[in-house]
C-alpha positions as protocol buffer text, in pm:
chain_id: "A"
residue {
  index: 1
  type: MET
  ca { x: 464 y: 486 z: 415 }
}
residue {
  index: 2
  type: ALA
  ca { x: 612 y: 624 z: 96 }
}
residue {
  index: 3
  type: VAL
  ca { x: 943 y: 780 z: 4 }
}
residue {
  index: 4
  type: GLY
  ca { x: 884 y: 1113 z: -171 }
}
residue {
  index: 5
  type: ARG
  ca { x: 595 y: 1349 z: -219 }
}
residue {
  index: 6
  type: ILE
  ca { x: 313 y: 1273 z: -456 }
}
residue {
  index: 7
  type: ARG
  ca { x: 257 y: 1519 z: -739 }
}
residue {
  index: 8
  type: PRO
  ca { x: -19 y: 1578 z: -997 }
}
residue {
  index: 9
  type: PRO
  ca { x: -173 y: 1395 z: -1169 }
}
residue {
  index: 10
  type: PHE
  ca { x: -115 y: 1122 z: -910 }
}
residue {
  index: 11
  type: SER
  ca { x: -217 y: 1341 z: -614 }
}
residue {
  index: 12
  type: GLU
  ca { x: -573 y: 1369 z: -746 }
}
residue {
  index: 13
  type: ALA
  ca { x: -602 y: 992 z: -788 }
}
residue {
  index: 14
  type: GLU
  ca { x: -460 y: 936 z: -439 }
}
residue {
  index: 15
  type: ALA
  ca { x: -714 y: 1177 z: -287 }
}
residue {
  index: 16
  type: HIS
  ca { x: -993 y: 997 z: -476 }
}
residue {
  index: 17
  type: TYR
  ca { x: -901 y: 653 z: -342 }
}
residue {
  index: 18
  type: LEU
  ca { x: -839 y: 778 z: 12 }
}
residue {
  index: 19
  type: LYS
  ca { x: -1191 y: 926 z: 5 }
}
residue {
  index: 20
  type: LEU
  ca { x: -1336 y: 596 z: -120 }
}
residue {
  index: 21
  type: LEU
  ca { x: -1144 y: 399 z: 144 }
}
residue {
  index: 22
  type: GLY
  ca { x: -1245 y: 631 z: 428 }
}
residue {
  index: 23
  type: PRO
  ca { x: -1578 y: 469 z: 520 }
}
residue {
  index: 24
  type: ARG
  ca { x: -1434 y: 116 z: 489 }
}
residue {
  index: 25
  type: GLN
  ca { x: -1104 y: 133 z: 672 }
}
residue {
  index: 26
  type: LYS
  ca { x: -864 y: 379 z: 825 }
}
residue {
  index: 27
  type: THR
  ca { x: -598 y: 450 z: 565 }
}
residue {
  index: 28
  type: GLU
  ca { x: -319 y: 701 z: 606 }
}
residue {
  index: 29
  type: VAL
  ca { x: -39 y: 784 z: 365 }
}
residue {
  index: 30
  type: VAL
  ca { x: 279 y: 894 z: 540 }
}
residue {
  index: 31
  type: GLU
  ca { x: 536 y: 1057 z: 316 }
}
residue {
  index: 32
  type: VAL
  ca { x: 902 y: 1057 z: 415 }
}
residue {
  index: 33
  type: LYS
  ca { x: 1195 y: 1240 z: 261 }
}
residue {
  index: 34
  type: ASP
  ca { x: 1433 y: 951 z: 197 }
}
residue {
  index: 35
  type: ASP
  ca { x: 1526 y: 590 z: 278 }
}
residue {
  index: 36
  type: GLU
  ca { x: 1679 y: 682 z: 615 }
}
residue {
  index: 37
  type: ALA
  ca { x: 1360 y: 860 z: 723 }
}
residue {
  index: 38
  type: LEU
  ca { x: 1158 y: 557 z: 615 }
}
residue {
  index: 39
  type: LEU
  ca { x: 1365 y: 331 z: 838 }
}
residue {
  index: 40
  type: ARG
  ca { x: 1342 y: 574 z: 1131 }
}
residue {
  index: 41
  type: ARG
  ca { x: 961 y: 594 z: 1106 }
}
residue {
  index: 42
  type: LEU
  ca { x: 908 y: 219 z: 1107 }
}
residue {
  index: 43
  type: GLY
  ca { x: 751 y: 114 z: 1434 }
}
residue {
  index: 44
  type: ARG
  ca { x: 822 y: -204 z: 1624 }
}
residue {
  index: 45
  type: ASP
  ca { x: 455 y: -300 z: 1644 }
}
residue {
  index: 46
  type: GLY
  ca { x: 224 y: -390 z: 1361 }
}
residue {
  index: 47
  type: HIS
  ca { x: 264 y: -583 z: 1041 }
}
residue {
  index: 48
  type: VAL
  ca { x: 522 y: -440 z: 800 }
}
residue {
  index: 49
  type: VAL
  ca { x: 486 y: -507 z: 429 }
}
residue {
  index: 50
  type: ALA
  ca { x: 747 y: -426 z: 167 }
}
residue {
  index: 51
  type: LEU
  ca { x: 609 y: -340 z: -175 }
}
residue {
  index: 52
  type: ASP
  ca { x: 875 y: -509 z: -383 }
}
residue {
  index: 53
  type: LEU
  ca { x: 912 y: -660 z: -730 }
}
residue {
  index: 54
  type: GLY
  ca { x: 1026 y: -989 z: -574 }
}
residue {
  index: 55
  type: GLY
  ca { x: 723 y: -1015 z: -345 }
}
residue {
  index: 56
  type: ARG
  ca { x: 409 y: -1224 z: -377 }
}
residue {
  index: 57
  type: ALA
  ca { x: 178 y: -1115 z: -659 }
}
residue {
  index: 58
  type: MET
  ca { x: -197 y: -1145 z: -597 }
}
residue {
  index: 59
  type: ASP
  ca { x: -515 y: -1120 z: -798 }
}
residue {
  index: 60
  type: SER
  ca { x: -813 y: -926 z: -659 }
}
residue {
  index: 61
  type: ILE
  ca { x: -959 y: -1224 z: -472 }
}
residue {
  index: 62
  type: ALA
  ca { x: -622 y: -1295 z: -309 }
}
residue {
  index: 63
  type: TRP
  ca { x: -594 y: -927 z: -212 }
}
residue {
  index: 64
  type: SER
  ca { x: -932 y: -954 z: -38 }
}
residue {
  index: 65
  type: ALA
  ca { x: -824 y: -1269 z: 149 }
}
residue {
  index: 66
  type: TRP
  ca { x: -500 y: -1095 z: 248 }
}
residue {
  index: 67
  type: LEU
  ca { x: -689 y: -788 z: 372 }
}
residue {
  index: 68
  type: ASP
  ca { x: -933 y: -1006 z: 563 }
}
residue {
  index: 69
  type: GLY
  ca { x: -641 y: -1182 z: 733 }
}
residue {
  index: 70
  type: ARG
  ca { x: -485 y: -850 z: 828 }
}
residue {
  index: 71
  type: ARG
  ca { x: -817 y: -731 z: 974 }
}
residue {
  index: 72
  type: LEU
  ca { x: -859 y: -1052 z: 1173 }
}
residue {
  index: 73
  type: ALA
  ca { x: -506 y: -1018 z: 1311 }
}
residue {
  index: 74
  type: ALA
  ca { x: -609 y: -675 z: 1445 }
}
residue {
  index: 75
  type: ARG
  ca { x: -263 y: -526 z: 1399 }
}
residue {
  index: 76
  type: ASP
  ca { x: -181 y: -202 z: 1224 }
}
residue {
  index: 77
  type: VAL
  ca { x: -36 y: -258 z: 878 }
}
residue {
  index: 78
  type: THR
  ca { x: 242 y: -46 z: 734 }
}
residue {
  index: 79
  type: VAL
  ca { x: 313 y: -85 z: 364 }
}
residue {
  index: 80
  type: MET
  ca { x: 650 y: 56 z: 260 }
}
residue {
  index: 81
  type: ILE
  ca { x: 683 y: 203 z: -88 }
}
residue {
  index: 82
  type: GLY
  ca { x: 1032 y: 304 z: -193 }
}
residue {
  index: 83
  type: GLY
  ca { x: 1136 y: 591 z: -410 }
}
residue {
  index: 84
  type: PRO
  ca { x: 1262 y: 571 z: -768 }
}
residue {
  index: 85
  type: SER
  ca { x: 1535 y: 324 z: -667 }
}
residue {
  index: 86
  type: GLY
  ca { x: 1300 y: 96 z: -474 }
}
residue {
  index: 87
  type: LEU
  ca { x: 1333 y: 1 z: -109 }
}
residue {
  index: 88
  type: PRO
  ca { x: 1667 y: -20 z: 67 }
}
residue {
  index: 89
  type: VAL
  ca { x: 1787 y: -365 z: 174 }
}
residue {
  index: 90
  type: ASP
  ca { x: 1748 y: -265 z: 541 }
}
residue {
  index: 91
  type: ALA
  ca { x: 1377 y: -198 z: 484 }
}
residue {
  index: 92
  type: LEU
  ca { x: 1327 y: -534 z: 314 }
}
residue {
  index: 93
  type: SER
  ca { x: 1492 y: -713 z: 603 }
}
residue {
  index: 94
  type: ARG
  ca { x: 1260 y: -540 z: 853 }
}
residue {
  index: 95
  type: SER
  ca { x: 941 y: -641 z: 673 }
}
residue {
  index: 96
  type: ASP
  ca { x: 714 y: -928 z: 772 }
}
residue {
  index: 97
  type: GLU
  ca { x: 631 y: -999 z: 408 }
}
residue {
  index: 98
  type: SER
  ca { x: 678 y: -866 z: 56 }
}
residue {
  index: 99
  type: ILE
  ca { x: 402 y: -802 z: -194 }
}
residue {
  index: 100
  type: SER
  ca { x: 446 y: -728 z: -564 }
}
residue {
  index: 101
  type: LEU
  ca { x: 215 y: -528 z: -787 }
}
residue {
  index: 102
  type: GLY
  ca { x: 342 y: -735 z: -1079 }
}
residue {
  index: 103
  type: PRO
  ca { x: 652 y: -770 z: -1292 }
}
residue {
  index: 104
  type: GLN
  ca { x: 617 y: -445 z: -1484 }
}
residue {
  index: 105
  type: THR
  ca { x: 814 y: -135 z: -1393 }
}
residue {
  index: 106
  type: MET
  ca { x: 602 y: 162 z: -1286 }
}
residue {
  index: 107
  type: ALA
  ca { x: 661 y: 502 z: -1136 }
}
residue {
  index: 108
  type: HIS
  ca { x: 671 y: 484 z: -756 }
}
residue {
  index: 109
  type: GLN
  ca { x: 391 y: 742 z: -742 }
}
residue {
  index: 110
  type: LEU
  ca { x: 176 y: 522 z: -963 }
}
residue {
  index: 111
  type: ALA
  ca { x: 250 y: 226 z: -735 }
}
residue {
  index: 112
  type: ARG
  ca { x: 86 y: 422 z: -453 }
}
residue {
  index: 113
  type: ILE
  ca { x: -232 y: 459 z: -658 }
}
residue {
  index: 114
  type: VAL
  ca { x: -237 y: 93 z: -763 }
}
residue {
  index: 115
  type: LEU
  ca { x: -195 y: -14 z: -399 }
}
residue {
  index: 116
  type: LEU
  ca { x: -481 y: 209 z: -283 }
}
residue {
  index: 117
  type: GLU
  ca { x: -702 y: 82 z: -565 }
}
residue {
  index: 118
  type: GLN
  ca { x: -632 y: -279 z: -473 }
}
residue {
  index: 119
  type: LEU
  ca { x: -716 y: -210 z: -107 }
}
residue {
  index: 120
  type: PHE
  ca { x: -1041 y: -42 z: -214 }
}
residue {
  index: 121
  type: ARG
  ca { x: -1130 y: -332 z: -446 }
}
residue {
  index: 122
  type: ALA
  ca { x: -1046 y: -587 z: -174 }
}
residue {
  index: 123
  type: GLY
  ca { x: -1274 y: -405 z: 70 }
}
residue {
  index: 124
  type: LYS
  ca { x: -1561 y: -413 z: -180 }
}
residue {
  index: 125
  type: ILE
  ca { x: -1510 y: -787 z: -234 }
}
residue {
  index: 126
  type: LEU
  ca { x: -1516 y: -847 z: 143 }
}
residue {
  index: 127
  type: ALA
  ca { x: -1835 y: -642 z: 172 }
}
residue {
  index: 128
  type: GLY
  ca { x: -1997 y: -859 z: -98 }
}
residue {
  index: 129
  type: GLU
  ca { x: -2029 y: -566 z: -337 }
}
residue {
  index: 130
  type: LYS
  ca { x: -1952 y: -552 z: -708 }
}
residue {
  index: 131
  type: TYR
  ca { x: -1592 y: -462 z: -749 }
}
residue {
  index: 132
  type: HIS
  ca { x: -1565 y: -368 z: -1115 }
}
residue {
  index: 133
  type: LEU
  ca { x: -1573 y: 9 z: -1153 }
}
C-alpha cells in the first residue's frame, strides 16, 4: 500500500515488475491519497510491514528467506510505503516489522520499484533460478 500515485517513468517500471511477479505470486499495489487513508485501509488481519529507513536491511538471499517465511505463514502481507515525508508514526506502530531498502534517500516512487524488484528476485531465488538480470 503506497501513499500517492505513481507517475512516469516509474509507472512503466512498476507495470514491468508486476507482470514478472504475476505468475509467481499475487501482488497488488494499492494507492492511497494520504497518511490518513493509509491508516484507514490497514486491515486487522495479515502481516503488516513498514518500509522504513530504520528497519532491517537485507541482501537478496535474506529477502528470499523472508519471502519464504511469509509464504509458509500463509498470511496476506501488506507493505506500507509512505509519501515524500515517509510513514506516519501511527503506521509504524501498527506494523509487525520494519524493513529498510538501505540507508540512502530515494524518491518514494522509486522505493516502490526497488521493493517489487526485490520480491521478484527473491521469488527467482526460491524457485532455484538465476536471479541476475
